[in-house]
PDB file of C-alpha atoms and ligand atoms in Angstrom:
ATOM      1  CA  MET A 108       6.096  -3.404 -18.168  1.00 42.00           C
ATOM      2  CA  THR A 109       4.459  -3.883 -21.529  1.00 45.00           C
ATOM      3  CA  HIS A 110       0.859  -3.298 -20.510  1.00 48.00           C
ATOM      4  CA  THR A 111      -1.637  -1.800 -22.862  1.00 57.00           C
ATOM      5  CA  GLY A 112      -4.977  -0.145 -22.230  1.00 69.00           C
ATOM      6  CA  PRO A 113      -6.023   3.269 -21.014  1.00 82.00           C
ATOM      7  CA  PHE A 114      -4.686   2.848 -17.480  1.00 95.00           C
ATOM      8  CA  LYS A 115      -1.506   0.945 -18.219  1.00 96.00           C
ATOM      9  CA  GLY A 116       0.848   3.679 -19.376  1.00 97.00           C
ATOM     10  CA  VAL A 117       4.527   3.551 -18.445  1.00 97.00           C
ATOM     11  CA  LEU A 118       5.848   6.525 -16.501  1.00 98.00           C
ATOM     12  CA  GLY A 119       9.255   7.485 -17.736  1.00 96.00           C
ATOM     13  CA  SER A 120       8.721   6.249 -21.276  1.00 95.00           C
ATOM     14  CA  ASP A 121       7.053   7.845 -24.284  1.00 94.00           C
ATOM     15  CA  PRO A 122       4.438   9.448 -24.151  1.00 96.00           C
ATOM     16  CA  PHE A 123       4.956   9.869 -20.396  1.00 97.00           C
ATOM     17  CA  PRO A 124       8.578  11.017 -20.018  1.00 98.00           C
ATOM     18  CA  ALA A 125      10.072  11.453 -16.544  1.00 98.00           C
ATOM     19  CA  GLN A 126       9.575  15.131 -15.779  1.00 98.00           C
ATOM     20  CA  ALA A 127       9.457  17.145 -12.580  1.00 98.00           C
ATOM     21  CA  GLY A 128       6.066  18.682 -11.797  1.00 98.00           C
ATOM     22  CA  ARG A 129       4.176  16.841 -14.516  1.00 98.00           C
ATOM     23  CA  TYR A 130       2.511  14.052 -12.518  1.00 98.00           C
ATOM     24  CA  ARG A 131       0.227  13.763  -9.507  1.00 98.00           C
ATOM     25  CA  PHE A 132      -0.051  10.745  -7.230  1.00 98.00           C
ATOM     26  CA  ILE A 133      -3.573  10.137  -5.879  1.00 98.00           C
ATOM     27  CA  TRP A 134      -4.017   7.834  -2.911  1.00 98.00           C
ATOM     28  CA  SER A 135      -5.485   7.227   0.524  1.00 98.00           C
ATOM     29  CA  GLU A 136      -3.595   6.305   3.678  1.00 98.00           C
ATOM     30  CA  LEU A 137      -6.060   3.519   4.382  1.00 98.00           C
ATOM     31  CA  CYS A 138      -5.086   1.517   1.314  1.00 98.00           C
ATOM     32  CA  PRO A 139      -2.118  -0.889   1.453  1.00 98.00           C
ATOM     33  CA  TRP A 140      -1.696  -0.837  -2.343  1.00 98.00           C
ATOM     34  CA  SER A 141      -1.501   2.952  -2.280  1.00 98.00           C
ATOM     35  CA  HIS A 142       0.757   2.908   0.741  1.00 98.00           C
ATOM     36  CA  ARG A 143       3.492   0.947  -0.967  1.00 98.00           C
ATOM     37  CA  VAL A 144       3.720   3.503  -3.774  1.00 98.00           C
ATOM     38  CA  ALA A 145       3.629   6.361  -1.239  1.00 99.00           C
ATOM     39  CA  ILE A 146       6.626   4.852   0.581  1.00 99.00           C
ATOM     40  CA  VAL A 147       8.611   4.409  -2.653  1.00 98.00           C
ATOM     41  CA  ARG A 148       7.832   7.986  -3.731  1.00 98.00           C
ATOM     42  CA  GLN A 149       9.050   9.500  -0.472  1.00 98.00           C
ATOM     43  CA  LEU A 150      11.972   7.125   0.095  1.00 98.00           C
ATOM     44  CA  LEU A 151      13.411   8.021  -3.295  1.00 98.00           C
ATOM     45  CA  GLY A 152      12.853  11.748  -2.735  1.00 98.00           C
ATOM     46  CA  LEU A 153      10.333  11.899  -5.580  1.00 98.00           C
ATOM     47  CA  ASP A 154       7.844  13.717  -3.340  1.00 98.00           C
ATOM     48  CA  THR A 155       9.501  16.930  -4.527  1.00 96.00           C
ATOM     49  CA  VAL A 156       8.976  15.945  -8.178  1.00 97.00           C
ATOM     50  CA  ILE A 157       5.546  14.257  -8.147  1.00 98.00           C
ATOM     51  CA  SER A 158       2.801  15.997  -6.152  1.00 98.00           C
ATOM     52  CA  GLU A 159       0.191  14.138  -4.125  1.00 98.00           C
ATOM     53  CA  GLY A 160      -3.556  14.312  -3.613  1.00 98.00           C
ATOM     54  CA  LYS A 161      -5.099  12.472  -0.659  1.00 98.00           C
ATOM     55  CA  LEU A 162      -8.591  11.033  -0.655  1.00 98.00           C
ATOM     56  CA  ASN A 163     -10.745  10.567   2.402  1.00 98.00           C
ATOM     57  CA  PRO A 164     -10.165   7.016   3.748  1.00 98.00           C
ATOM     58  CA  VAL A 165     -13.924   6.572   4.140  1.00 98.00           C
ATOM     59  CA  ILE A 166     -15.388   5.695   0.763  1.00 97.00           C
ATOM     60  CA  THR A 167     -18.727   7.197  -0.361  1.00 97.00           C
ATOM     61  CA  GLU A 168     -21.523   5.729  -2.458  1.00 96.00           C
ATOM     62  CA  LYS A 169     -19.869   7.456  -5.407  1.00 97.00           C
ATOM     63  CA  GLY A 170     -16.459   6.036  -4.543  1.00 98.00           C
ATOM     64  CA  TRP A 171     -13.328   7.775  -3.262  1.00 98.00           C
ATOM     65  CA  GLN A 172     -13.793  11.469  -2.590  1.00 98.00           C
ATOM     66  CA  PHE A 173     -11.442  14.433  -2.021  1.00 98.00           C
ATOM     67  CA  SER A 174     -13.315  15.509   1.110  1.00 95.00           C
ATOM     68  CA  LEU A 175     -10.127  16.234   3.091  1.00 95.00           C
ATOM     69  CA  ASP A 176      -9.607  19.282   0.863  1.00 92.00           C
ATOM     70  CA  GLU A 177     -11.350  22.629   0.976  1.00 91.00           C
ATOM     71  CA  GLY A 178     -14.510  22.653  -1.089  1.00 95.00           C
ATOM     72  CA  ASP A 179     -14.263  18.840  -1.384  1.00 95.00           C
ATOM     73  CA  GLN A 180     -12.075  19.159  -4.463  1.00 97.00           C
ATOM     74  CA  ASP A 181      -8.516  18.252  -5.268  1.00 98.00           C
ATOM     75  CA  PRO A 182      -6.818  21.670  -5.366  1.00 97.00           C
ATOM     76  CA  ILE A 183      -4.853  20.908  -8.543  1.00 98.00           C
ATOM     77  CA  LEU A 184      -7.272  18.758 -10.540  1.00 98.00           C
ATOM     78  CA  GLY A 185     -10.450  20.472  -9.346  1.00 97.00           C
ATOM     79  CA  THR A 186     -12.165  17.074  -9.201  1.00 98.00           C
ATOM     80  CA  THR A 187     -14.384  15.742  -6.404  1.00 98.00           C
ATOM     81  CA  TYR A 188     -14.319  11.978  -6.966  1.00 98.00           C
ATOM     82  CA  MET A 189     -11.665   9.546  -8.152  1.00 98.00           C
ATOM     83  CA  MET A 190     -14.171   8.433 -10.757  1.00 98.00           C
ATOM     84  CA  ASP A 191     -13.962  11.887 -12.398  1.00 98.00           C
ATOM     85  CA  SER A 192     -10.395  11.125 -13.510  1.00 98.00           C
ATOM     86  CA  TYR A 193     -11.307   7.607 -14.669  1.00 98.00           C
ATOM     87  CA  LEU A 194     -14.065   9.031 -16.864  1.00 98.00           C
ATOM     88  CA  LYS A 195     -11.804  11.784 -18.144  1.00 98.00           C
ATOM     89  CA  THR A 196      -9.321   9.072 -19.202  1.00 97.00           C
ATOM     90  CA  ASP A 197     -11.953   6.737 -20.635  1.00 96.00           C
ATOM     91  CA  PRO A 198     -15.475   8.171 -21.027  1.00 97.00           C
ATOM     92  CA  ASP A 199     -16.876   4.620 -21.359  1.00 96.00           C
ATOM     93  CA  TYR A 200     -15.219   3.358 -18.171  1.00 96.00           C
ATOM     94  CA  ALA A 201     -17.664   1.174 -16.256  1.00 95.00           C
ATOM     95  CA  GLY A 202     -15.347  -0.472 -13.707  1.00 95.00           C
ATOM     96  CA  ARG A 203     -14.388   0.552 -10.188  1.00 96.00           C
ATOM     97  CA  ALA A 204     -12.353   3.695  -9.641  1.00 97.00           C
ATOM     98  CA  THR A 205      -9.525   2.112  -7.653  1.00 98.00           C
ATOM     99  CA  ILE A 206      -6.540   3.757  -6.017  1.00 98.00           C
ATOM    100  CA  PRO A 207      -3.650   4.422  -6.281  1.00 98.00           C
ATOM    101  CA  VAL A 208      -3.251   6.201  -9.611  1.00 98.00           C
ATOM    102  CA  ILE A 209      -0.760   8.607 -11.128  1.00 98.00           C
ATOM    103  CA  ILE A 210      -2.224  11.357 -13.291  1.00 98.00           C
ATOM    104  CA  ASP A 211      -0.549  13.283 -16.101  1.00 98.00           C
ATOM    105  CA  LEU A 212      -1.310  16.936 -15.321  1.00 98.00           C
ATOM    106  CA  THR A 213      -0.872  17.970 -18.965  1.00 98.00           C
ATOM    107  CA  THR A 214      -4.028  16.021 -19.887  1.00 98.00           C
ATOM    108  CA  GLU A 215      -5.472  15.302 -16.424  1.00 98.00           C
ATOM    109  CA  LYS A 216      -5.756  11.670 -17.510  1.00 98.00           C
ATOM    110  CA  ILE A 217      -4.614   8.615 -15.558  1.00 98.00           C
ATOM    111  CA  VAL A 218      -1.281   7.164 -16.675  1.00 98.00           C
ATOM    112  CA  ASN A 219      -1.467   3.960 -14.643  1.00 98.00           C
ATOM    113  CA  ASN A 220      -3.675   2.538 -11.855  1.00 98.00           C
ATOM    114  CA  GLU A 221      -1.711  -0.511 -10.747  1.00 97.00           C
ATOM    115  CA  SER A 222       0.448  -0.139  -7.662  1.00 98.00           C
ATOM    116  CA  HIS A 223       2.939  -2.805  -8.731  1.00 98.00           C
ATOM    117  CA  ASP A 224       3.580  -0.933 -12.005  1.00 98.00           C
ATOM    118  CA  LEU A 225       3.782   2.436 -10.264  1.00 98.00           C
ATOM    119  CA  MET A 226       6.366   1.201  -7.744  1.00 98.00           C
ATOM    120  CA  ARG A 227       8.569  -0.233 -10.466  1.00 98.00           C
ATOM    121  CA  GLN A 228       8.219   2.759 -12.775  1.00 98.00           C
ATOM    122  CA  LEU A 229       9.254   5.154 -10.006  1.00 98.00           C
ATOM    123  CA  GLU A 230      12.103   2.861  -8.937  1.00 98.00           C
ATOM    124  CA  MET A 231      13.500   2.325 -12.410  1.00 97.00           C
ATOM    125  CA  ASN A 232      12.460   5.202 -14.671  1.00 98.00           C
ATOM    126  CA  PHE A 233      12.839   8.250 -12.423  1.00 98.00           C
ATOM    127  CA  THR A 234      16.452   7.702 -11.368  1.00 96.00           C
ATOM    128  CA  GLU A 235      17.535  11.110 -12.706  1.00 97.00           C
ATOM    129  CA  PHE A 236      15.291  12.715 -10.080  1.00 98.00           C
ATOM    130  CA  THR A 237      15.899  10.479  -7.065  1.00 98.00           C
ATOM    131  CA  LYS A 238      17.772  11.964  -4.130  1.00 97.00           C
ATOM    132  CA  PRO A 239      21.503  11.195  -3.960  1.00 95.00           C
ATOM    133  CA  ASP A 240      21.319   8.858  -0.963  1.00 94.00           C
ATOM    134  CA  ALA A 241      18.175   7.041  -2.158  1.00 96.00           C
ATOM    135  CA  PRO A 242      18.266   3.239  -1.770  1.00 97.00           C
ATOM    136  CA  GLU A 243      18.172   1.024  -4.827  1.00 97.00           C
ATOM    137  CA  LEU A 244      14.928  -0.827  -4.200  1.00 98.00           C
ATOM    138  CA  TYR A 245      15.072  -3.371  -7.035  1.00 98.00           C
ATOM    139  CA  PRO A 246      18.772  -3.984  -7.659  1.00 98.00           C
ATOM    140  CA  GLU A 247      19.620  -6.273 -10.515  1.00 97.00           C
ATOM    141  CA  PHE A 248      21.616  -8.787  -8.468  1.00 98.00           C
ATOM    142  CA  LEU A 249      18.705  -9.359  -6.053  1.00 98.00           C
ATOM    143  CA  ARG A 250      15.822  -9.350  -8.535  1.00 98.00           C
ATOM    144  CA  ALA A 251      15.231 -13.111  -8.651  1.00 98.00           C
ATOM    145  CA  GLU A 252      15.084 -13.304  -4.850  1.00 98.00           C
ATOM    146  CA  ILE A 253      12.891 -10.198  -4.592  1.00 98.00           C
ATOM    147  CA  ASP A 254      10.458 -11.569  -7.190  1.00 98.00           C
ATOM    148  CA  GLU A 255      10.274 -14.866  -5.320  1.00 98.00           C
ATOM    149  CA  ILE A 256       9.513 -13.353  -1.912  1.00 98.00           C
ATOM    150  CA  ASN A 257       7.109 -10.784  -3.436  1.00 98.00           C
ATOM    151  CA  ALA A 258       5.025 -13.653  -4.839  1.00 98.00           C
ATOM    152  CA  ILE A 259       5.030 -15.397  -1.453  1.00 98.00           C
ATOM    153  CA  ILE A 260       3.940 -12.237   0.381  1.00 98.00           C
ATOM    154  CA  LEU A 261       1.194 -11.623  -2.147  1.00 98.00           C
ATOM    155  CA  GLU A 262      -0.195 -15.116  -1.781  1.00 98.00           C
ATOM    156  CA  GLU A 263       0.534 -16.145   1.785  1.00 98.00           C
ATOM    157  CA  VAL A 264       0.372 -12.847   3.657  1.00 98.00           C
ATOM    158  CA  ILE A 265      -1.867 -10.289   1.935  1.00 97.00           C
ATOM    159  CA  GLY A 266      -3.741 -12.906  -0.102  1.00 98.00           C
ATOM    160  CA  ALA A 267      -4.381 -15.200   2.870  1.00 98.00           C
ATOM    161  CA  ILE A 268      -5.559 -12.268   5.008  1.00 98.00           C
ATOM    162  CA  TYR A 269      -8.013 -11.048   2.380  1.00 96.00           C
ATOM    163  CA  GLN A 270      -9.336 -14.544   1.790  1.00 98.00           C
ATOM    164  CA  MET A 271      -9.878 -14.934   5.521  1.00 97.00           C
ATOM    165  CA  GLY A 272     -11.916 -11.738   5.342  1.00 95.00           C
ATOM    166  CA  ALA A 273     -13.897 -12.781   2.276  1.00 95.00           C
ATOM    167  CA  THR A 274     -14.654 -16.463   2.815  1.00 96.00           C
ATOM    168  CA  LYS A 275     -17.896 -17.766   4.265  1.00 96.00           C
ATOM    169  CA  SER A 276     -16.438 -21.228   4.826  1.00 98.00           C
ATOM    170  CA  GLN A 277     -14.946 -22.224   8.179  1.00 98.00           C
ATOM    171  CA  ASP A 278     -12.636 -24.732   6.467  1.00 98.00           C
ATOM    172  CA  ASP A 279     -11.331 -22.181   4.006  1.00 98.00           C
ATOM    173  CA  TYR A 280     -10.803 -19.652   6.796  1.00 98.00           C
ATOM    174  CA  ALA A 281      -8.880 -22.282   8.792  1.00 98.00           C
ATOM    175  CA  LYS A 282      -6.779 -23.174   5.759  1.00 98.00           C
ATOM    176  CA  GLN A 283      -5.807 -19.558   5.094  1.00 98.00           C
ATOM    177  CA  TYR A 284      -5.173 -18.954   8.802  1.00 98.00           C
ATOM    178  CA  ALA A 285      -2.719 -21.864   8.809  1.00 98.00           C
ATOM    179  CA  ILE A 286      -0.987 -20.567   5.665  1.00 98.00           C
ATOM    180  CA  LEU A 287      -0.727 -17.039   7.063  1.00 98.00           C
ATOM    181  CA  PHE A 288       0.677 -17.934  10.465  1.00 98.00           C
ATOM    182  CA  ALA A 289       3.053 -20.570   9.087  1.00 98.00           C
ATOM    183  CA  ARG A 290       4.491 -17.879   6.835  1.00 98.00           C
ATOM    184  CA  LEU A 291       4.634 -15.269   9.592  1.00 98.00           C
ATOM    185  CA  ASP A 292       6.423 -17.798  11.831  1.00 98.00           C
ATOM    186  CA  GLN A 293       8.914 -18.476   9.048  1.00 98.00           C
ATOM    187  CA  LEU A 294       9.490 -14.745   8.546  1.00 98.00           C
ATOM    188  CA  ASP A 295       9.850 -14.281  12.289  1.00 98.00           C
ATOM    189  CA  ALA A 296      12.595 -16.927  12.287  1.00 98.00           C
ATOM    190  CA  HIS A 297      14.270 -15.190   9.315  1.00 98.00           C
ATOM    191  CA  PHE A 298      14.437 -11.876  11.180  1.00 98.00           C
ATOM    192  CA  ALA A 299      16.204 -13.512  14.133  1.00 98.00           C
ATOM    193  CA  ASP A 300      19.436 -12.983  12.213  1.00 98.00           C
ATOM    194  CA  HIS A 301      18.551 -10.684   9.293  1.00 98.00           C
ATOM    195  CA  ASP A 302      17.687  -7.000   9.177  1.00 98.00           C
ATOM    196  CA  PHE A 303      15.947  -7.176   5.785  1.00 98.00           C
ATOM    197  CA  LEU A 304      13.886  -9.625   3.757  1.00 98.00           C
ATOM    198  CA  VAL A 305      16.372  -9.979   0.910  1.00 98.00           C
ATOM    199  CA  GLY A 306      20.140  -9.493   1.026  1.00 97.00           C
ATOM    200  CA  GLU A 307      21.697  -6.954   3.356  1.00 97.00           C
ATOM    201  CA  GLN A 308      19.721  -3.934   2.220  1.00 98.00           C
ATOM    202  CA  LEU A 309      16.278  -2.393   2.168  1.00 98.00           C
ATOM    203  CA  THR A 310      14.409  -3.434  -0.991  1.00 98.00           C
ATOM    204  CA  GLU A 311      10.882  -3.121  -2.317  1.00 98.00           C
ATOM    205  CA  ALA A 312      10.135  -6.538  -0.765  1.00 98.00           C
ATOM    206  CA  ASP A 313      10.371  -4.925   2.687  1.00 99.00           C
ATOM    207  CA  ILE A 314       7.919  -2.231   1.607  1.00 98.00           C
ATOM    208  CA  ARG A 315       5.419  -4.824   0.375  1.00 98.00           C
ATOM    209  CA  LEU A 316       5.589  -6.706   3.673  1.00 98.00           C
ATOM    210  CA  TYR A 317       5.503  -3.568   5.843  1.00 99.00           C
ATOM    211  CA  VAL A 318       2.153  -2.343   4.494  1.00 98.00           C
ATOM    212  CA  SER A 319       0.521  -5.569   5.723  1.00 98.00           C
ATOM    213  CA  LEU A 320       2.338  -5.629   9.061  1.00 98.00           C
ATOM    214  CA  VAL A 321       1.368  -2.074   9.920  1.00 98.00           C
ATOM    215  CA  ARG A 322      -2.321  -2.913   9.363  1.00 98.00           C
ATOM    216  CA  PHE A 323      -2.175  -6.205  11.242  1.00 98.00           C
ATOM    217  CA  ASP A 324      -3.082  -5.256  14.809  1.00 98.00           C
ATOM    218  CA  VAL A 325      -5.358  -2.305  13.983  1.00 97.00           C
ATOM    219  CA  ALA A 326      -7.414  -4.051  11.304  1.00 97.00           C
ATOM    220  CA  TYR A 327      -6.639  -7.612  10.220  1.00 97.00           C
ATOM    221  CA  TYR A 328      -6.331  -9.126  13.700  1.00 98.00           C
ATOM    222  CA  SER A 329      -9.913  -8.340  14.684  1.00 95.00           C
ATOM    223  CA  MET A 330     -11.715  -7.597  11.420  1.00 95.00           C
ATOM    224  CA  TYR A 331     -10.493 -10.648   9.494  1.00 96.00           C
ATOM    225  CA  HIS A 332      -9.937 -12.875  12.561  1.00 97.00           C
ATOM    226  CA  ALA A 333      -6.182 -13.108  11.958  1.00 98.00           C
ATOM    227  CA  ASP A 334      -5.991 -13.507  15.688  1.00 98.00           C
ATOM    228  CA  ARG A 335      -3.646 -16.300  16.717  1.00 98.00           C
ATOM    229  CA  ASN A 336      -1.456 -13.548  18.103  1.00 98.00           C
ATOM    230  CA  HIS A 337      -0.707  -9.888  17.568  1.00 98.00           C
ATOM    231  CA  LEU A 338       2.169  -8.564  15.513  1.00 98.00           C
ATOM    232  CA  TYR A 339       3.716  -7.279  18.718  1.00 98.00           C
ATOM    233  CA  ASP A 340       3.869 -10.866  20.039  1.00 98.00           C
ATOM    234  CA  PHE A 341       6.392 -11.941  17.392  1.00 98.00           C
ATOM    235  CA  PRO A 342       9.877 -11.709  18.914  1.00 98.00           C
ATOM    236  CA  ASN A 343      11.629 -10.741  15.661  1.00 98.00           C
ATOM    237  CA  LEU A 344       8.946  -9.614  13.214  1.00 98.00           C
ATOM    238  CA  TRP A 345       7.803  -6.880  15.606  1.00 98.00           C
ATOM    239  CA  PRO A 346      11.250  -5.248  16.053  1.00 98.00           C
ATOM    240  CA  TYR A 347      11.746  -5.536  12.274  1.00 98.00           C
ATOM    241  CA  ALA A 348       8.440  -3.735  11.585  1.00 98.00           C
ATOM    242  CA  LYS A 349       9.349  -1.058  14.132  1.00 98.00           C
ATOM    243  CA  SER A 350      12.795  -0.600  12.566  1.00 98.00           C
ATOM    244  CA  LEU A 351      11.111   0.195   9.233  1.00 98.00           C
ATOM    245  CA  TYR A 352       8.656   2.529  10.981  1.00 98.00           C
ATOM    246  CA  LYS A 353      11.654   4.535  12.235  1.00 98.00           C
ATOM    247  CA  ILE A 354      12.470   5.494   8.622  1.00 98.00           C
ATOM    248  CA  PRO A 355      10.667   8.791   7.825  1.00 98.00           C
ATOM    249  CA  ALA A 356       9.230   7.590   4.493  1.00 98.00           C
ATOM    250  CA  PHE A 357       7.535   4.699   6.304  1.00 98.00           C
ATOM    251  CA  ARG A 358       6.464   6.567   9.446  1.00 98.00           C
ATOM    252  CA  GLU A 359       5.213   9.720   7.730  1.00 98.00           C
ATOM    253  CA  THR A 360       3.045   7.764   5.295  1.00 98.00           C
ATOM    254  CA  THR A 361       1.559   5.617   8.092  1.00 98.00           C
ATOM    255  CA  ASN A 362      -1.634   7.080   9.540  1.00 98.00           C
ATOM    256  CA  PHE A 363      -3.194   4.636  12.003  1.00 98.00           C
ATOM    257  CA  GLU A 364      -6.331   6.739  12.448  1.00 97.00           C
ATOM    258  CA  ALA A 365      -6.983   6.797   8.690  1.00 98.00           C
ATOM    259  CA  ILE A 366      -6.329   3.046   8.462  1.00 98.00           C
ATOM    260  CA  LYS A 367      -8.747   2.337  11.305  1.00 97.00           C
ATOM    261  CA  LYS A 368     -11.460   4.630   9.995  1.00 97.00           C
ATOM    262  CA  GLY A 369     -11.155   3.245   6.500  1.00 97.00           C
ATOM    263  CA  PHE A 370     -11.202  -0.409   7.480  1.00 96.00           C
ATOM    264  CA  TRP A 371     -13.929  -0.147  10.093  1.00 96.00           C
ATOM    265  CA  LEU A 372     -16.249   2.275   8.312  1.00 97.00           C
ATOM    266  CA  ASN A 373     -15.889   0.931   4.775  1.00 97.00           C
ATOM    267  CA  ASN A 374     -16.700  -2.652   5.727  1.00 92.00           C
ATOM    268  CA  HIS A 375     -20.406  -2.493   6.495  1.00 91.00           C
ATOM    269  CA  ALA A 376     -20.862  -6.262   6.471  1.00 88.00           C
ATOM    270  CA  GLU A 377     -18.115  -6.815   9.050  1.00 87.00           C
ATOM    271  CA  ASN A 378     -19.000  -3.738  11.075  1.00 92.00           C
ATOM    272  CA  PRO A 379     -22.727  -3.056  10.767  1.00 94.00           C
ATOM    273  CA  ARG A 380     -22.798  -0.848  13.869  1.00 95.00           C
ATOM    274  CA  GLN A 381     -20.109   1.419  12.333  1.00 96.00           C
ATOM    275  CA  ILE A 382     -18.128   1.793  15.559  1.00 96.00           C
ATOM    276  CA  VAL A 383     -14.412   2.530  15.100  1.00 97.00           C
ATOM    277  CA  PRO A 384     -12.477   0.757  17.874  1.00 96.00           C
ATOM    278  CA  LEU A 385     -10.356   2.993  20.105  1.00 96.00           C
ATOM    279  CA  GLY A 386      -7.639   0.367  20.555  1.00 95.00           C
ATOM    280  CA  PRO A 387      -5.126  -1.008  20.199  1.00 96.00           C
ATOM    281  CA  ASP A 388      -2.529   1.423  21.544  1.00 97.00           C
ATOM    282  CA  THR A 389      -0.414   2.362  18.514  1.00 98.00           C
ATOM    283  CA  SER A 390       2.014   4.462  20.570  1.00 97.00           C
ATOM    284  CA  ILE A 391       4.017   1.217  21.023  1.00 98.00           C
ATOM    285  CA  TRP A 392       5.277   1.767  17.465  1.00 98.00           C
ATOM    286  CA  GLU A 393       7.166   4.824  18.690  1.00 96.00           C
ATOM    287  CA  ALA A 394       9.065   2.938  21.415  1.00 88.00           C
TER     288      ALA A 394
HETATM  289  N1  GSH B 563      -4.552  -3.682  -8.352  1.00 51.67           N
HETATM  290  C1  GSH B 563      -4.739  -2.511  -7.647  1.00 51.67           C
HETATM  291  C2  GSH B 563      -5.696  -2.738  -6.510  1.00 51.67           C
HETATM  292  C3  GSH B 563      -5.999  -1.482  -5.816  1.00 51.67           C
HETATM  293  C4  GSH B 563      -7.209  -1.612  -4.887  1.00 51.67           C
HETATM  294  O1  GSH B 563      -7.815  -2.681  -4.735  1.00 51.67           O
HETATM  295  N2  GSH B 563      -7.549  -0.478  -4.273  1.00 51.67           N
HETATM  296  C5  GSH B 563      -8.707  -0.433  -3.411  1.00 51.67           C
HETATM  297  C6  GSH B 563      -8.399   0.320  -2.119  1.00 51.67           C
HETATM  298  S1  GSH B 563      -7.123  -0.428  -1.142  1.00 51.67           S
HETATM  299  C7  GSH B 563      -9.802   0.360  -4.085  1.00 51.67           C
HETATM  300  O2  GSH B 563      -9.561   1.407  -4.645  1.00 51.67           O
HETATM  301  N3  GSH B 563     -11.042  -0.101  -3.987  1.00 51.67           N
HETATM  302  C8  GSH B 563     -12.162   0.676  -4.432  1.00 51.67           C
HETATM  303  C9  GSH B 563     -13.202  -0.133  -5.067  1.00 51.67           C
HETATM  304  O3  GSH B 563     -12.992  -1.335  -5.264  1.00 51.67           O
HETATM  305  O4  GSH B 563     -14.242   0.439  -5.387  1.00 51.67           O
HETATM  306  C10 GSH B 563      -3.383  -2.005  -7.163  1.00 51.67           C
HETATM  307  O5  GSH B 563      -2.649  -2.748  -6.509  1.00 51.67           O
HETATM  308  O6  GSH B 563      -3.071  -0.882  -7.463  1.00 51.67           O
END
């Protein structure tokens, strides 16, 4: 965690000390990168310490907008677009205003805009504020294994899915499809006799996998043609995903309607008619 640059501050270290009420987490339920930070925040009980602002999952021509709030403004920051905070942090900023971010309310500037950093900083630097029964999501004795599986998930699950969505080459699509389903089959076999990805406990690796699994049937299966089978067809991966969904921090941050709207309405090339599918039936997650 030795990043530099205007958006690479470290929460919980000078000049951004861990403090209750000082920071605001900005995200959208559509976004898997946001979702993983949202789960960490709630799982650790930091939702009482760090407030949240939610953006509309449907992006506008001016980027992410606070149109779920009255007056189309974040009630604390008074801003309309995510870009407003990027420009407040760096007036010359010319890149994309991505989410998630955490904002320092004393300056209304962004501390950090990288979900990997935000997860780790909350896990490791806010321990004085975490609830007493909070899980240790990146325990020292499992770190090597967690790092290894995180890299695999990034490349062979999320990475393969996004490449399948982006490529214009049939061969490349087929290659990524093979990588993705080989990995999902391997994970399915793993969960035949394990409850978690690493060790005997919930870790951040499970959170990173969950945010892809929960989007699989409602978005990736049809939009990115990740369609060899549904998530619910896997004998072990499906019960594993549902067991995570039973945990309030996972379930309460999962909004299938927002995910569907975001994926289907933000991808004009894939969905030129702008219809949001009514299926699949997501009530099966509750069973
Ligand atoms: N590296 C970033 C990536 C975040 C990201 O790609 N966010 C997407 C939404 S899921 C975004 O804000 N895209 C807006 C844009 O590209 O304009 C992270 O993991 O935090």
